[in-house]
PDB file of C-alpha atoms in Angstrom:
ATOM      1  CA  UNK A   5     -16.394  13.493 -17.453  1.00  0.00           C
ATOM      2  CA  UNK A   6     -13.037  12.202 -16.219  1.00  0.00           C
ATOM      3  CA  UNK A   7     -11.802   9.158 -18.186  1.00  0.00           C
ATOM      4  CA  UNK A   8      -8.545   7.415 -17.448  1.00  0.00           C
ATOM      5  CA  UNK A   9      -6.734   4.117 -18.158  1.00  0.00           C
ATOM      6  CA  UNK A  10      -5.891   1.816 -15.223  1.00  0.00           C
ATOM      7  CA  UNK A  11      -2.491   0.084 -15.292  1.00  0.00           C
ATOM      8  CA  UNK A  12      -1.455  -2.363 -12.552  1.00  0.00           C
ATOM      9  CA  UNK A  13       2.217  -2.690 -11.651  1.00  0.00           C
ATOM     10  CA  UNK A  14       3.712  -6.163 -11.182  1.00  0.00           C
ATOM     11  CA  UNK A  15       3.683  -5.599  -7.399  1.00  0.00           C
ATOM     12  CA  UNK A  16      -0.003  -4.631  -7.441  1.00  0.00           C
ATOM     13  CA  UNK A  17      -0.886  -7.724  -9.489  1.00  0.00           C
ATOM     14  CA  UNK A  18       0.951  -9.935  -6.970  1.00  0.00           C
ATOM     15  CA  UNK A  19      -0.718  -8.122  -4.035  1.00  0.00           C
ATOM     16  CA  UNK A  20      -4.169  -8.715  -5.533  1.00  0.00           C
ATOM     17  CA  UNK A  21      -3.407 -12.320  -6.479  1.00  0.00           C
ATOM     18  CA  UNK A  22      -3.113 -13.358  -2.804  1.00  0.00           C
ATOM     19  CA  UNK A  23      -6.314 -11.570  -1.669  1.00  0.00           C
ATOM     20  CA  UNK A  24      -9.664 -13.269  -1.194  1.00  0.00           C
ATOM     21  CA  UNK A  25     -12.321 -13.035  -3.907  1.00  0.00           C
ATOM     22  CA  UNK A  26     -14.478 -10.475  -2.088  1.00  0.00           C
ATOM     23  CA  UNK A  27     -11.624  -8.036  -1.621  1.00  0.00           C
ATOM     24  CA  UNK A  28     -10.538  -8.485  -5.246  1.00  0.00           C
ATOM     25  CA  UNK A  29     -14.044  -7.526  -6.364  1.00  0.00           C
ATOM     26  CA  UNK A  30     -14.029  -4.436  -4.111  1.00  0.00           C
ATOM     27  CA  UNK A  31     -10.700  -3.309  -5.593  1.00  0.00           C
ATOM     28  CA  UNK A  32     -11.979  -3.865  -9.124  1.00  0.00           C
ATOM     29  CA  UNK A  33     -15.114  -1.819  -8.409  1.00  0.00           C
ATOM     30  CA  UNK A  34     -13.025   0.997  -6.953  1.00  0.00           C
ATOM     31  CA  UNK A  35     -10.668   0.993  -9.952  1.00  0.00           C
ATOM     32  CA  UNK A  36     -13.699   1.429 -12.206  1.00  0.00           C
ATOM     33  CA  UNK A  37     -14.978   4.243  -9.987  1.00  0.00           C
ATOM     34  CA  UNK A  38     -11.640   6.061 -10.342  1.00  0.00           C
ATOM     35  CA  UNK A  39     -11.929   6.003 -14.141  1.00  0.00           C
ATOM     36  CA  UNK A  40     -14.886   8.364 -13.777  1.00  0.00           C
ATOM     37  CA  UNK A  41     -13.687  10.729 -11.039  1.00  0.00           C
ATOM     38  CA  UNK A  42     -10.523  12.711 -10.321  1.00  0.00           C
ATOM     39  CA  UNK A  43      -7.976  11.594  -7.725  1.00  0.00           C
ATOM     40  CA  UNK A  44      -8.354  12.816  -4.172  1.00  0.00           C
ATOM     41  CA  UNK A  45      -5.774  12.296  -1.437  1.00  0.00           C
ATOM     42  CA  UNK A  46      -2.065  12.776  -2.139  1.00  0.00           C
ATOM     43  CA  UNK A  47       0.608  11.237   0.095  1.00  0.00           C
ATOM     44  CA  UNK A  48       3.013  13.392   2.083  1.00  0.00           C
ATOM     45  CA  UNK A  49       6.794  13.263   2.433  1.00  0.00           C
ATOM     46  CA  UNK A  50       7.276  14.140  -1.249  1.00  0.00           C
ATOM     47  CA  UNK A  51       5.988  10.761  -2.443  1.00  0.00           C
ATOM     48  CA  UNK A  52       4.598  10.789  -5.989  1.00  0.00           C
ATOM     49  CA  UNK A  53       1.504   8.752  -5.037  1.00  0.00           C
ATOM     50  CA  UNK A  54      -2.146   9.236  -4.267  1.00  0.00           C
ATOM     51  CA  UNK A  55      -3.974   6.857  -1.941  1.00  0.00           C
ATOM     52  CA  UNK A  56      -7.513   5.480  -2.029  1.00  0.00           C
ATOM     53  CA  UNK A  57      -9.351   3.622   0.696  1.00  0.00           C
ATOM     54  CA  UNK A  58     -11.334   0.508  -0.134  1.00  0.00           C
ATOM     55  CA  UNK A  59     -12.974  -0.222   3.198  1.00  0.00           C
ATOM     56  CA  UNK A  60     -10.121  -1.325   5.481  1.00  0.00           C
ATOM     57  CA  UNK A  61      -7.849  -1.847   2.455  1.00  0.00           C
ATOM     58  CA  UNK A  62      -5.786   0.741   0.569  1.00  0.00           C
ATOM     59  CA  UNK A  63      -4.075   1.166  -2.748  1.00  0.00           C
ATOM     60  CA  UNK A  64      -1.522   3.714  -3.899  1.00  0.00           C
ATOM     61  CA  UNK A  65      -1.305   5.032  -7.425  1.00  0.00           C
ATOM     62  CA  UNK A  66       0.301   7.631  -9.653  1.00  0.00           C
ATOM     63  CA  UNK A  67      -1.294   9.580 -12.496  1.00  0.00           C
ATOM     64  CA  UNK A  68       0.604  10.471 -15.665  1.00  0.00           C
ATOM     65  CA  UNK A  69      -1.628  12.095 -18.279  1.00  0.00           C
ATOM     66  CA  UNK A  70      -4.508   9.712 -18.977  1.00  0.00           C
ATOM     67  CA  UNK A  71      -2.840   6.715 -17.275  1.00  0.00           C
ATOM     68  CA  UNK A  72      -3.400   5.793 -13.645  1.00  0.00           C
ATOM     69  CA  UNK A  73      -0.734   3.318 -12.505  1.00  0.00           C
ATOM     70  CA  UNK A  74      -1.545   1.340  -9.373  1.00  0.00           C
ATOM     71  CA  UNK A  75       1.755   0.818  -7.558  1.00  0.00           C
ATOM     72  CA  UNK A  76       0.660  -1.346  -4.609  1.00  0.00           C
ATOM     73  CA  UNK A  77      -2.509  -2.777  -3.065  1.00  0.00           C
ATOM     74  CA  UNK A  78      -2.814  -3.508   0.658  1.00  0.00           C
ATOM     75  CA  UNK A  79      -5.423  -5.795   2.226  1.00  0.00           C
ATOM     76  CA  UNK A  80      -5.165  -4.075   5.619  1.00  0.00           C
ATOM     77  CA  UNK A  81      -4.368  -0.634   6.913  1.00  0.00           C
ATOM     78  CA  UNK A  82      -1.493  -2.143   8.901  1.00  0.00           C
ATOM     79  CA  UNK A  83       0.241  -3.356   5.705  1.00  0.00           C
ATOM     80  CA  UNK A  84      -0.239   0.087   4.161  1.00  0.00           C
ATOM     81  CA  UNK A  85       1.186   1.818   7.254  1.00  0.00           C
ATOM     82  CA  UNK A  86       4.278  -0.413   7.184  1.00  0.00           C
ATOM     83  CA  UNK A  87       4.892   0.443   3.515  1.00  0.00           C
ATOM     84  CA  UNK A  88       4.190   4.145   4.045  1.00  0.00           C
ATOM     85  CA  UNK A  89       6.493   4.457   7.064  1.00  0.00           C
ATOM     86  CA  UNK A  90       9.363   2.889   5.109  1.00  0.00           C
ATOM     87  CA  UNK A  91       9.709   6.215   3.222  1.00  0.00           C
ATOM     88  CA  UNK A  92      10.324   8.379   6.319  1.00  0.00           C
TER      89      UNK A  92
END
């Protein structure tokens, strides 16, 4: 069984704060799901993040040992794309 601690960055907390209640609940459920399963998709361009999809939303995170740090949360794919393209 894969157990891990979830840590939210200040940016991720602010991103979630402005979301509607339904989307907040979906993110929370997905965070809990990640505590029980290994990470999947890693970002390209040498970025030290993994990405998870939560319906149309996304969040990016980094894993260090037993800690999973959520760097940013995006309500739409368009917001995620804007952030992602800023690293090219």
